[in-house]
mmCIF file of N, CA, C and O in Angstrom:
data_model
loop_
_atom_site.group_PDB
_atom_site.id
_atom_site.type_symbol
_atom_site.label_atom_id
_atom_site.label_comp_id
_atom_site.label_asym_id
_atom_site.label_seq_id
_atom_site.Cartn_x
_atom_site.Cartn_y
_atom_site.Cartn_z
ATOM 1 N N MET A 23 0.448 -1.299 0.068
ATOM 2 C CA MET A 23 -0.140 -0.399 -0.194
ATOM 3 C C MET A 23 0.734 1.307 0.108
ATOM 4 O O MET A 23 1.705 1.203 0.863
ATOM 5 N N THR A 24 0.488 2.374 -0.964
ATOM 6 C CA THR A 24 1.551 3.451 -0.807
ATOM 7 C C THR A 24 0.774 4.413 -0.187
ATOM 8 O O THR A 24 -0.074 4.378 1.017
ATOM 9 N N THR A 25 2.151 5.264 0.188
ATOM 10 C CA THR A 25 1.657 5.977 1.415
ATOM 11 C C THR A 25 0.357 7.062 1.108
ATOM 12 O O THR A 25 -0.722 7.265 2.122
ATOM 13 N N THR A 26 -0.399 7.518 -0.200
ATOM 14 C CA THR A 26 -1.768 8.038 -0.947
ATOM 15 C C THR A 26 -2.401 6.960 -0.217
ATOM 16 O O THR A 26 -3.426 7.792 0.650
ATOM 17 N N GLN A 27 -2.569 5.682 -0.699
ATOM 18 C CA GLN A 27 -3.720 4.616 -0.163
ATOM 19 C C GLN A 27 -3.986 5.290 1.004
ATOM 20 O O GLN A 27 -4.559 4.904 1.867
ATOM 21 N N GLY A 28 -2.633 4.628 2.008
ATOM 22 C CA GLY A 28 -2.825 4.574 3.575
ATOM 23 C C GLY A 28 -3.449 5.877 3.814
ATOM 24 O O GLY A 28 -4.671 5.569 4.678
ATOM 25 N N LEU A 29 -3.431 6.990 3.846
ATOM 26 C CA LEU A 29 -3.565 8.107 4.542
ATOM 27 C C LEU A 29 -5.048 8.116 3.666
ATOM 28 O O LEU A 29 -6.186 8.456 4.493
ATOM 29 N N LEU A 30 -5.601 8.208 2.406
ATOM 30 C CA LEU A 30 -7.161 8.264 1.710
ATOM 31 C C LEU A 30 -7.676 7.340 3.079
ATOM 32 O O LEU A 30 -8.412 7.469 3.223
ATOM 33 N N SER A 31 -7.156 5.535 2.932
ATOM 34 C CA SER A 31 -8.167 5.038 4.071
ATOM 35 C C SER A 31 -8.006 5.714 5.318
ATOM 36 O O SER A 31 -9.174 4.870 5.873
ATOM 37 N N ALA A 32 -6.970 5.836 5.699
ATOM 38 C CA ALA A 32 -7.216 6.337 7.527
ATOM 39 C C ALA A 32 -8.601 7.725 7.237
ATOM 40 O O ALA A 32 -9.104 7.895 7.934
ATOM 41 N N ALA A 33 -8.336 8.711 6.151
ATOM 42 C CA ALA A 33 -9.239 9.852 6.265
ATOM 43 C C ALA A 33 -10.674 9.749 5.794
ATOM 44 O O ALA A 33 -11.560 9.653 6.484
ATOM 45 N N ILE A 34 -11.049 8.431 4.764
ATOM 46 C CA ILE A 34 -12.255 7.262 5.080
ATOM 47 C C ILE A 34 -12.693 6.712 6.293
ATOM 48 O O ILE A 34 -13.732 7.216 7.195
ATOM 49 N N LEU A 35 -11.646 6.497 7.334
ATOM 50 C CA LEU A 35 -12.116 6.387 8.449
ATOM 51 C C LEU A 35 -12.621 6.797 9.320
ATOM 52 O O LEU A 35 -13.779 6.873 10.170
ATOM 53 N N VAL A 36 -11.707 7.932 9.098
ATOM 54 C CA VAL A 36 -12.237 8.677 10.078
ATOM 55 C C VAL A 36 -13.610 9.729 9.840
ATOM 56 O O VAL A 36 -14.053 9.890 11.251
ATOM 57 N N ALA A 37 -13.667 9.943 8.435
ATOM 58 C CA ALA A 37 -15.390 10.297 8.154
ATOM 59 C C ALA A 37 -16.366 9.168 8.639
ATOM 60 O O ALA A 37 -17.125 9.433 8.769
ATOM 61 N N LEU A 38 -16.075 8.510 8.724
ATOM 62 C CA LEU A 38 -17.100 7.369 8.656
ATOM 63 C C LEU A 38 -17.573 7.015 10.343
ATOM 64 O O LEU A 38 -18.771 6.546 10.489
ATOM 65 N N ALA A 39 -16.092 7.207 11.140
ATOM 66 C CA ALA A 39 -16.479 6.858 12.458
ATOM 67 C C ALA A 39 -17.508 8.033 12.676
ATOM 68 O O ALA A 39 -17.985 8.083 13.959
ATOM 69 N N GLY A 40 -17.613 9.493 11.881
ATOM 70 C CA GLY A 40 -17.734 10.797 12.933
ATOM 71 C C GLY A 40 -19.346 10.245 12.572
ATOM 72 O O GLY A 40 -20.108 11.186 12.671
ATOM 73 N N CYS A 41 -19.718 9.934 11.595
ATOM 74 C CA CYS A 41 -21.070 9.305 11.130
ATOM 75 C C CYS A 41 -21.827 8.232 11.535
ATOM 76 O O CYS A 41 -22.647 8.031 11.794
ATOM 77 N N GLN A 42 -21.277 7.456 12.778
ATOM 78 C CA GLN A 42 -21.617 6.161 13.279
ATOM 79 C C GLN A 42 -22.803 6.945 14.267
ATOM 80 O O GLN A 42 -23.850 5.824 14.220
ATOM 81 N N ASN A 43 -22.850 7.734 14.696
ATOM 82 C CA ASN A 43 -24.151 8.660 15.792
ATOM 83 C C ASN A 43 -25.361 8.802 14.587
ATOM 84 O O ASN A 43 -26.238 9.342 15.430
ATOM 85 N N THR A 44 -25.003 9.041 13.256
ATOM 86 C CA THR A 44 -26.396 9.842 12.536
ATOM 87 C C THR A 44 -27.643 8.726 12.315
ATOM 88 O O THR A 44 -27.020 7.341 12.202
ATOM 89 N N LEU A 45 -28.421 9.676 12.115
ATOM 90 C CA LEU A 45 -29.381 8.862 12.021
ATOM 91 C C LEU A 45 -30.077 8.945 10.190
ATOM 92 O O LEU A 45 -30.137 10.130 10.149
ATOM 93 N N PRO A 46 -31.075 7.940 10.164
ATOM 94 C CA PRO A 46 -31.326 8.325 8.522
ATOM 95 C C PRO A 46 -32.625 8.804 8.286
ATOM 96 O O PRO A 46 -33.224 9.449 9.020
ATOM 97 N N PHE A 47 -32.378 9.940 7.131
ATOM 98 C CA PHE A 47 -33.873 10.789 7.199
ATOM 99 C C PHE A 47 -35.000 10.125 7.896
ATOM 100 O O PHE A 47 -35.122 9.306 7.138
ATOM 101 N N GLY A 48 -35.356 11.558 8.171
ATOM 102 C CA GLY A 48 -37.139 10.632 7.809
ATOM 103 C C GLY A 48 -37.048 10.318 9.486
ATOM 104 O O GLY A 48 -38.080 9.510 10.587
ATOM 105 N N ASP A 49 -35.849 9.906 10.434
ATOM 106 C CA ASP A 49 -36.099 9.457 11.382
ATOM 107 C C ASP A 49 -35.465 10.156 12.675
ATOM 108 O O ASP A 49 -34.771 11.191 12.195
ATOM 109 N N GLY A 50 -35.720 10.530 13.797
ATOM 110 C CA GLY A 50 -34.917 11.161 15.093
ATOM 111 C C GLY A 50 -36.001 12.300 15.539
ATOM 112 O O GLY A 50 -36.608 12.407 14.676
ATOM 113 N N ALA A 51 -35.480 13.185 16.514
ATOM 114 C CA ALA A 51 -36.098 14.295 17.027
ATOM 115 C C ALA A 51 -36.104 15.011 16.307
ATOM 116 O O ALA A 51 -37.198 16.339 15.722
ATOM 117 N N GLY A 52 -35.294 15.588 14.984
ATOM 118 C CA GLY A 52 -35.068 16.531 13.680
ATOM 119 C C GLY A 52 -35.602 16.072 12.556
ATOM 120 O O GLY A 52 -35.708 16.778 11.842
ATOM 121 N N SER A 53 -36.309 14.825 12.850
ATOM 122 C CA SER A 53 -36.788 14.593 10.959
ATOM 123 C C SER A 53 -38.039 15.913 10.757
ATOM 124 O O SER A 53 -39.007 16.427 11.392
ATOM 125 N N PHE A 54 -38.422 15.311 9.360
ATOM 126 C CA PHE A 54 -39.251 16.293 8.817
ATOM 127 C C PHE A 54 -40.468 15.866 9.295
ATOM 128 O O PHE A 54 -41.446 16.446 9.531
ATOM 129 N N GLU A 55 -40.861 14.490 9.864
ATOM 130 C CA GLU A 55 -42.511 14.019 9.997
ATOM 131 C C GLU A 55 -42.381 14.563 11.549
ATOM 132 O O GLU A 55 -43.437 15.044 11.788
ATOM 133 N N ARG A 56 -41.568 14.459 12.353
ATOM 134 C CA ARG A 56 -42.150 15.053 13.802
ATOM 135 C C ARG A 56 -42.238 16.892 13.450
ATOM 136 O O ARG A 56 -42.880 17.011 14.329
ATOM 137 N N ALA A 57 -41.369 17.365 12.763
ATOM 138 C CA ALA A 57 -41.689 18.747 12.488
ATOM 139 C C ALA A 57 -43.026 18.895 12.070
ATOM 140 O O ALA A 57 -44.000 19.927 12.506
ATOM 141 N N LYS A 58 -43.468 18.662 11.013
ATOM 142 C CA LYS A 58 -44.735 18.218 10.414
ATOM 143 C C LYS A 58 -45.540 18.444 11.947
ATOM 144 O O LYS A 58 -46.452 18.752 12.147
ATOM 145 N N LEU A 59 -45.768 16.986 12.826
ATOM 146 C CA LEU A 59 -46.312 16.870 14.209
ATOM 147 C C LEU A 59 -46.593 17.947 14.902
ATOM 148 O O LEU A 59 -47.626 18.010 15.502
ATOM 149 N N GLU A 60 -45.340 18.132 15.135
ATOM 150 C CA GLU A 60 -45.441 19.477 15.814
ATOM 151 C C GLU A 60 -45.841 20.699 15.480
ATOM 152 O O GLU A 60 -46.760 21.338 16.104
ATOM 153 N N GLY A 61 -45.441 21.141 14.207
ATOM 154 C CA GLY A 61 -46.735 22.018 13.428
ATOM 155 C C GLY A 61 -47.650 22.028 13.434
ATOM 156 O O GLY A 61 -48.804 22.981 13.620
ATOM 157 N N SER A 62 -48.507 20.781 13.472
ATOM 158 C CA SER A 62 -50.037 20.244 13.678
ATOM 159 C C SER A 62 -50.617 20.265 14.637
ATOM 160 O O SER A 62 -51.764 20.300 15.022
ATOM 161 N N ALA A 63 -49.953 20.238 16.011
ATOM 162 C CA ALA A 63 -50.671 20.446 17.141
ATOM 163 C C ALA A 63 -50.309 21.292 18.026
ATOM 164 O O ALA A 63 -49.749 22.615 17.658
ATOM 165 N N PRO A 64 -51.286 20.797 19.161
ATOM 166 C CA PRO A 64 -51.511 22.736 19.788
ATOM 167 C C PRO A 64 -50.061 23.127 20.370
ATOM 168 O O PRO A 64 -49.725 21.964 21.507
ATOM 169 N N PRO A 65 -49.650 23.922 19.973
ATOM 170 C CA PRO A 65 -48.742 24.382 20.625
ATOM 171 C C PRO A 65 -47.814 24.220 22.111
ATOM 172 O O PRO A 65 -47.262 24.232 22.983
ATOM 173 N N ALA A 66 -49.212 24.713 22.969
ATOM 174 C CA ALA A 66 -48.841 24.285 24.481
ATOM 175 C C ALA A 66 -48.864 23.000 24.634
ATOM 176 O O ALA A 66 -48.292 22.389 25.789
ATOM 177 N N LEU A 67 -49.393 21.574 24.169
ATOM 178 C CA LEU A 67 -49.007 20.893 24.565
ATOM 179 C C LEU A 67 -47.730 20.524 23.598
ATOM 180 O O LEU A 67 -46.685 19.325 24.538
ATOM 181 N N VAL A 68 -46.942 20.663 22.686
ATOM 182 C CA VAL A 68 -46.045 21.147 22.195
ATOM 183 C C VAL A 68 -44.763 21.512 23.281
ATOM 184 O O VAL A 68 -43.766 20.694 23.572
ATOM 185 N N ALA A 69 -44.667 22.419 23.793
ATOM 186 C CA ALA A 69 -44.238 23.203 24.858
ATOM 187 C C ALA A 69 -44.147 22.271 25.806
ATOM 188 O O ALA A 69 -43.401 22.054 26.951
ATOM 189 N N GLN A 70 -45.097 21.553 26.647
ATOM 190 C CA GLN A 70 -45.363 20.626 27.788
ATOM 191 C C GLN A 70 -44.951 19.628 27.509
ATOM 192 O O GLN A 70 -44.088 18.930 28.630
ATOM 193 N N PHE A 71 -44.857 18.931 25.922
ATOM 194 C CA PHE A 71 -43.818 17.769 25.932
ATOM 195 C C PHE A 71 -42.297 18.082 25.836
ATOM 196 O O PHE A 71 -41.463 17.365 26.516
ATOM 197 N N HIS A 72 -41.793 19.184 25.250
ATOM 198 C CA HIS A 72 -40.695 19.313 25.194
ATOM 199 C C HIS A 72 -40.064 20.164 26.789
ATOM 200 O O HIS A 72 -38.937 19.905 27.297
ATOM 201 N N GLN A 73 -41.144 20.493 27.872
ATOM 202 C CA GLN A 73 -40.684 20.718 29.209
ATOM 203 C C GLN A 73 -40.273 19.378 29.664
ATOM 204 O O GLN A 73 -39.352 19.056 30.909
ATOM 205 N N LEU A 74 -40.996 18.451 29.986
ATOM 206 C CA LEU A 74 -40.621 17.215 30.307
ATOM 207 C C LEU A 74 -39.642 16.362 29.769
ATOM 208 O O LEU A 74 -39.499 15.054 31.096
ATOM 209 N N ASP A 75 -39.565 16.358 29.163
ATOM 210 C CA ASP A 75 -38.396 15.852 28.542
ATOM 211 C C ASP A 75 -37.197 17.103 28.505
ATOM 212 O O ASP A 75 -36.379 17.352 27.664
ATOM 213 N N LYS A 76 -36.478 16.549 29.936
ATOM 214 C CA LYS A 76 -35.730 17.146 30.314
ATOM 215 C C LYS A 76 -34.070 16.860 29.858
ATOM 216 O O LYS A 76 -33.762 18.227 29.524
ATOM 217 N N ASN A 77 -34.262 15.783 29.119
ATOM 218 C CA ASN A 77 -32.631 15.451 28.592
ATOM 219 C C ASN A 77 -32.810 16.000 27.455
ATOM 220 O O ASN A 77 -31.593 15.847 26.309
ATOM 221 N N GLY A 78 -33.907 16.352 26.383
ATOM 222 C CA GLY A 78 -33.910 16.922 25.214
ATOM 223 C C GLY A 78 -33.608 15.559 24.495
ATOM 224 O O GLY A 78 -33.559 15.694 23.100
ATOM 225 N N ASP A 79 -33.733 14.280 24.237
ATOM 226 C CA ASP A 79 -33.772 13.230 23.424
ATOM 227 C C ASP A 79 -34.796 12.763 22.777
ATOM 228 O O ASP A 79 -35.036 12.264 21.774
ATOM 229 N N GLY A 80 -35.866 13.450 22.865
ATOM 230 C CA GLY A 80 -37.205 13.597 22.019
ATOM 231 C C GLY A 80 -38.096 12.723 22.559
ATOM 232 O O GLY A 80 -39.008 12.210 21.628
ATOM 233 N N VAL A 81 -37.846 12.092 23.461
ATOM 234 C CA VAL A 81 -38.738 10.989 24.245
ATOM 235 C C VAL A 81 -38.927 11.305 25.815
ATOM 236 O O VAL A 81 -38.184 11.792 26.354
ATOM 237 N N ILE A 82 -40.170 10.827 26.494
ATOM 238 C CA ILE A 82 -40.555 11.331 27.717
ATOM 239 C C ILE A 82 -40.338 10.239 28.233
ATOM 240 O O ILE A 82 -40.816 8.877 28.043
ATOM 241 N N ASP A 83 -39.523 9.526 29.336
ATOM 242 C CA ASP A 83 -38.952 8.240 30.135
ATOM 243 C C ASP A 83 -39.454 8.095 31.422
ATOM 244 O O ASP A 83 -40.152 9.531 31.949
ATOM 245 N N PRO A 84 -39.804 6.967 31.694
ATOM 246 C CA PRO A 84 -40.431 7.018 32.981
ATOM 247 C C PRO A 84 -40.159 8.225 34.404
ATOM 248 O O PRO A 84 -40.799 8.914 35.057
ATOM 249 N N SER A 85 -38.682 8.171 34.084
ATOM 250 C CA SER A 85 -38.305 9.203 35.459
ATOM 251 C C SER A 85 -38.668 10.871 35.059
ATOM 252 O O SER A 85 -38.744 11.847 35.718
ATOM 253 N N GLU A 86 -38.742 11.000 33.842
ATOM 254 C CA GLU A 86 -39.064 12.509 33.329
ATOM 255 C C GLU A 86 -40.462 12.465 33.360
ATOM 256 O O GLU A 86 -40.850 13.342 33.925
ATOM 257 N N ALA A 87 -41.484 11.777 33.359
ATOM 258 C CA ALA A 87 -42.872 11.482 33.727
ATOM 259 C C ALA A 87 -43.273 11.813 35.047
ATOM 260 O O ALA A 87 -44.041 12.012 35.702
ATOM 261 N N ARG A 88 -42.076 11.429 36.182
ATOM 262 C CA ARG A 88 -42.251 11.529 37.551
ATOM 263 C C ARG A 88 -42.378 12.799 37.843
ATOM 264 O O ARG A 88 -43.531 13.091 38.800
ATOM 265 N N SER A 89 -42.335 14.312 37.295
ATOM 266 C CA SER A 89 -42.689 15.470 37.522
ATOM 267 C C SER A 89 -44.308 15.591 37.444
ATOM 268 O O SER A 89 -44.713 16.944 37.549
ATOM 269 N N ASP A 90 -44.977 14.763 36.429
ATOM 270 C CA ASP A 90 -46.307 14.976 36.166
ATOM 271 C C ASP A 90 -47.134 13.886 37.080
ATOM 272 O O ASP A 90 -47.375 12.625 36.184
ATOM 273 N N ALA A 91 -47.711 13.894 37.712
ATOM 274 C CA ALA A 91 -48.724 12.893 38.382
ATOM 275 C C ALA A 91 -49.673 12.359 37.363
ATOM 276 O O ALA A 91 -49.925 11.646 37.301
ATOM 277 N N ASP A 92 -50.266 12.986 36.738
ATOM 278 C CA ASP A 92 -51.485 12.577 35.640
ATOM 279 C C ASP A 92 -50.870 12.009 34.520
ATOM 280 O O ASP A 92 -51.324 10.541 34.137
ATOM 281 N N LEU A 93 -49.471 12.323 34.098
ATOM 282 C CA LEU A 93 -48.998 11.264 33.053
ATOM 283 C C LEU A 93 -47.986 10.556 33.753
ATOM 284 O O LEU A 93 -48.417 9.377 33.028
ATOM 285 N N MET A 94 -47.931 10.498 34.694
ATOM 286 C CA MET A 94 -47.177 9.003 35.431
ATOM 287 C C MET A 94 -47.967 7.876 35.770
ATOM 288 O O MET A 94 -47.582 7.214 35.310
ATOM 289 N N GLY A 95 -49.552 8.564 35.720
ATOM 290 C CA GLY A 95 -50.472 7.401 36.065
ATOM 291 C C GLY A 95 -51.360 6.917 34.847
ATOM 292 O O GLY A 95 -50.948 5.708 34.805
ATOM 293 N N ALA A 96 -50.570 7.427 33.612
ATOM 294 C CA ALA A 96 -51.145 7.155 32.340
ATOM 295 C C ALA A 96 -50.149 6.306 31.626
ATOM 296 O O ALA A 96 -50.347 6.352 30.027
ATOM 297 N N PHE A 97 -49.418 6.702 32.417
ATOM 298 C CA PHE A 97 -47.453 6.568 30.972
ATOM 299 C C PHE A 97 -47.468 4.751 30.755
ATOM 300 O O PHE A 97 -47.767 4.954 29.259
ATOM 301 N N GLY A 98 -48.044 3.704 31.358
ATOM 302 C CA GLY A 98 -48.246 2.392 31.185
ATOM 303 C C GLY A 98 -49.174 2.215 29.567
ATOM 304 O O GLY A 98 -48.939 1.819 28.359
ATOM 305 N N THR A 99 -50.195 2.762 29.413
ATOM 306 C CA THR A 99 -51.130 3.474 28.438
ATOM 307 C C THR A 99 -51.304 4.002 27.468
ATOM 308 O O THR A 99 -51.042 3.689 26.109
ATOM 309 N N ALA A 100 -50.235 5.313 27.869
ATOM 310 C CA ALA A 100 -49.845 5.924 26.557
ATOM 311 C C ALA A 100 -48.778 5.512 25.850
ATOM 312 O O ALA A 100 -48.729 5.643 24.929
ATOM 313 N N ASP A 101 -48.152 4.960 26.458
ATOM 314 C CA ASP A 101 -46.440 4.117 25.992
ATOM 315 C C ASP A 101 -47.214 2.705 25.147
ATOM 316 O O ASP A 101 -47.134 1.666 25.392
ATOM 317 N N ARG A 102 -47.864 3.393 23.955
ATOM 318 C CA ARG A 102 -48.405 2.353 23.069
ATOM 319 C C ARG A 102 -47.366 0.966 22.282
ATOM 320 O O ARG A 102 -48.024 -0.473 22.067
ATOM 321 N N ASP A 103 -46.019 1.297 21.961
ATOM 322 C CA ASP A 103 -45.148 0.392 21.671
ATOM 323 C C ASP A 103 -44.671 -0.434 22.859
ATOM 324 O O ASP A 103 -43.732 -1.476 22.472
ATOM 325 N N GLY A 104 -44.679 -0.217 24.080
ATOM 326 C CA GLY A 104 -43.954 -0.813 25.191
ATOM 327 C C GLY A 104 -42.565 -0.592 25.688
ATOM 328 O O GLY A 104 -42.141 -1.291 26.283
ATOM 329 N N ASP A 105 -42.074 0.521 24.496
ATOM 330 C CA ASP A 105 -40.678 0.808 24.994
ATOM 331 C C ASP A 105 -40.482 1.494 26.120
ATOM 332 O O ASP A 105 -39.188 2.230 26.290
ATOM 333 N N ARG A 106 -41.157 1.840 26.916
ATOM 334 C CA ARG A 106 -41.063 2.501 28.241
ATOM 335 C C ARG A 106 -41.180 4.085 28.102
ATOM 336 O O ARG A 106 -39.386 4.896 28.698
ATOM 337 N N GLN A 107 -41.014 4.849 27.331
ATOM 338 C CA GLN A 107 -40.392 6.401 26.484
ATOM 339 C C GLN A 107 -42.136 6.553 25.965
ATOM 340 O O GLN A 107 -42.825 5.820 24.799
ATOM 341 N N LEU A 108 -41.730 7.374 25.919
ATOM 342 C CA LEU A 108 -43.444 8.351 25.035
ATOM 343 C C LEU A 108 -42.900 9.152 24.040
ATOM 344 O O LEU A 108 -41.968 9.926 24.363
ATOM 345 N N SER A 109 -42.883 9.041 23.070
ATOM 346 C CA SER A 109 -42.486 9.757 22.040
ATOM 347 C C SER A 109 -43.626 10.855 21.883
ATOM 348 O O SER A 109 -44.840 10.833 22.394
ATOM 349 N N LEU A 110 -43.366 12.146 21.104
ATOM 350 C CA LEU A 110 -44.064 13.258 20.804
ATOM 351 C C LEU A 110 -45.473 12.591 21.030
ATOM 352 O O LEU A 110 -46.928 12.996 20.526
ATOM 353 N N GLU A 111 -45.760 11.615 19.529
ATOM 354 C CA GLU A 111 -47.154 11.240 19.056
ATOM 355 C C GLU A 111 -48.019 10.333 20.013
ATOM 356 O O GLU A 111 -49.150 10.615 20.695
ATOM 357 N N GLU A 112 -46.989 9.448 21.219
ATOM 358 C CA GLU A 112 -47.903 8.745 21.658
ATOM 359 C C GLU A 112 -48.013 10.293 23.247
ATOM 360 O O GLU A 112 -49.454 9.881 23.462
ATOM 361 N N PHE A 113 -47.467 10.726 23.504
ATOM 362 C CA PHE A 113 -47.729 11.979 24.270
ATOM 363 C C PHE A 113 -49.169 12.972 23.849
ATOM 364 O O PHE A 113 -49.624 12.766 24.534
ATOM 365 N N LEU A 114 -48.912 13.064 22.746
ATOM 366 C CA LEU A 114 -50.058 13.941 22.117
ATOM 367 C C LEU A 114 -51.669 13.165 22.294
ATOM 368 O O LEU A 114 -52.393 13.715 22.720
ATOM 369 N N ASP A 115 -51.355 11.768 21.860
ATOM 370 C CA ASP A 115 -52.457 11.185 21.491
ATOM 371 C C ASP A 115 -52.764 10.785 23.108
ATOM 372 O O ASP A 115 -54.118 10.682 23.347
ATOM 373 N N SER A 116 -52.418 10.601 23.916
ATOM 374 C CA SER A 116 -52.543 10.330 25.417
ATOM 375 C C SER A 116 -53.248 12.030 25.960
ATOM 376 O O SER A 116 -54.383 11.824 26.637
ATOM 377 N N GLN A 117 -53.062 12.977 26.001
ATOM 378 C CA GLN A 117 -53.303 14.142 26.008
ATOM 379 C C GLN A 117 -54.718 14.558 25.325
ATOM 380 O O GLN A 117 -55.544 14.783 25.962
ATOM 381 N N ALA A 118 -55.037 13.802 24.043
ATOM 382 C CA ALA A 118 -56.387 14.182 23.501
ATOM 383 C C ALA A 118 -57.114 13.172 23.990
ATOM 384 O O ALA A 118 -58.801 13.812 24.055
ATOM 385 N N THR A 119 -56.789 11.954 24.637
ATOM 386 C CA THR A 119 -58.089 11.251 24.987
ATOM 387 C C THR A 119 -58.444 11.582 26.452
ATOM 388 O O THR A 119 -59.510 11.289 27.061
ATOM 389 N N GLU A 120 -57.417 12.375 27.118
ATOM 390 C CA GLU A 120 -57.973 12.846 28.739
ATOM 391 C C GLU A 120 -58.361 13.865 28.682
ATOM 392 O O GLU A 120 -59.308 14.155 29.416
ATOM 393 N N SER A 121 -58.877 14.693 26.894
ATOM 394 C CA SER A 121 -59.457 15.973 27.129
ATOM 395 C C SER A 121 -60.675 15.531 27.665
ATOM 396 O O SER A 121 -61.766 14.750 27.260
ATOM 397 N N PRO A 122 -61.759 16.028 28.312
ATOM 398 C CA PRO A 122 -63.291 16.213 28.741
ATOM 399 C C PRO A 122 -64.291 16.148 27.159
ATOM 400 O O PRO A 122 -63.958 16.763 26.328
#
């Protein structure tokens, strides 16, 4: 292997290592679908979700839900996929079913 090939290989490995924690388009907290959901939801509920999501990872886990007694009581029902996290969609759905 020549020096040029070695340097090019090293550069490619460094570039790929920087991509290991990225998500494909359409996934994750910054996705287009999530932005559409946030834009169509009541702003007060979106703000409440972000306030409850203390670490900003895009989901509410049980430790974050403890700060809201009503949400904590409904957490198991609201967590439709059973991953012990509430996505924005699950949170909004749970709030819509609680409204009179």
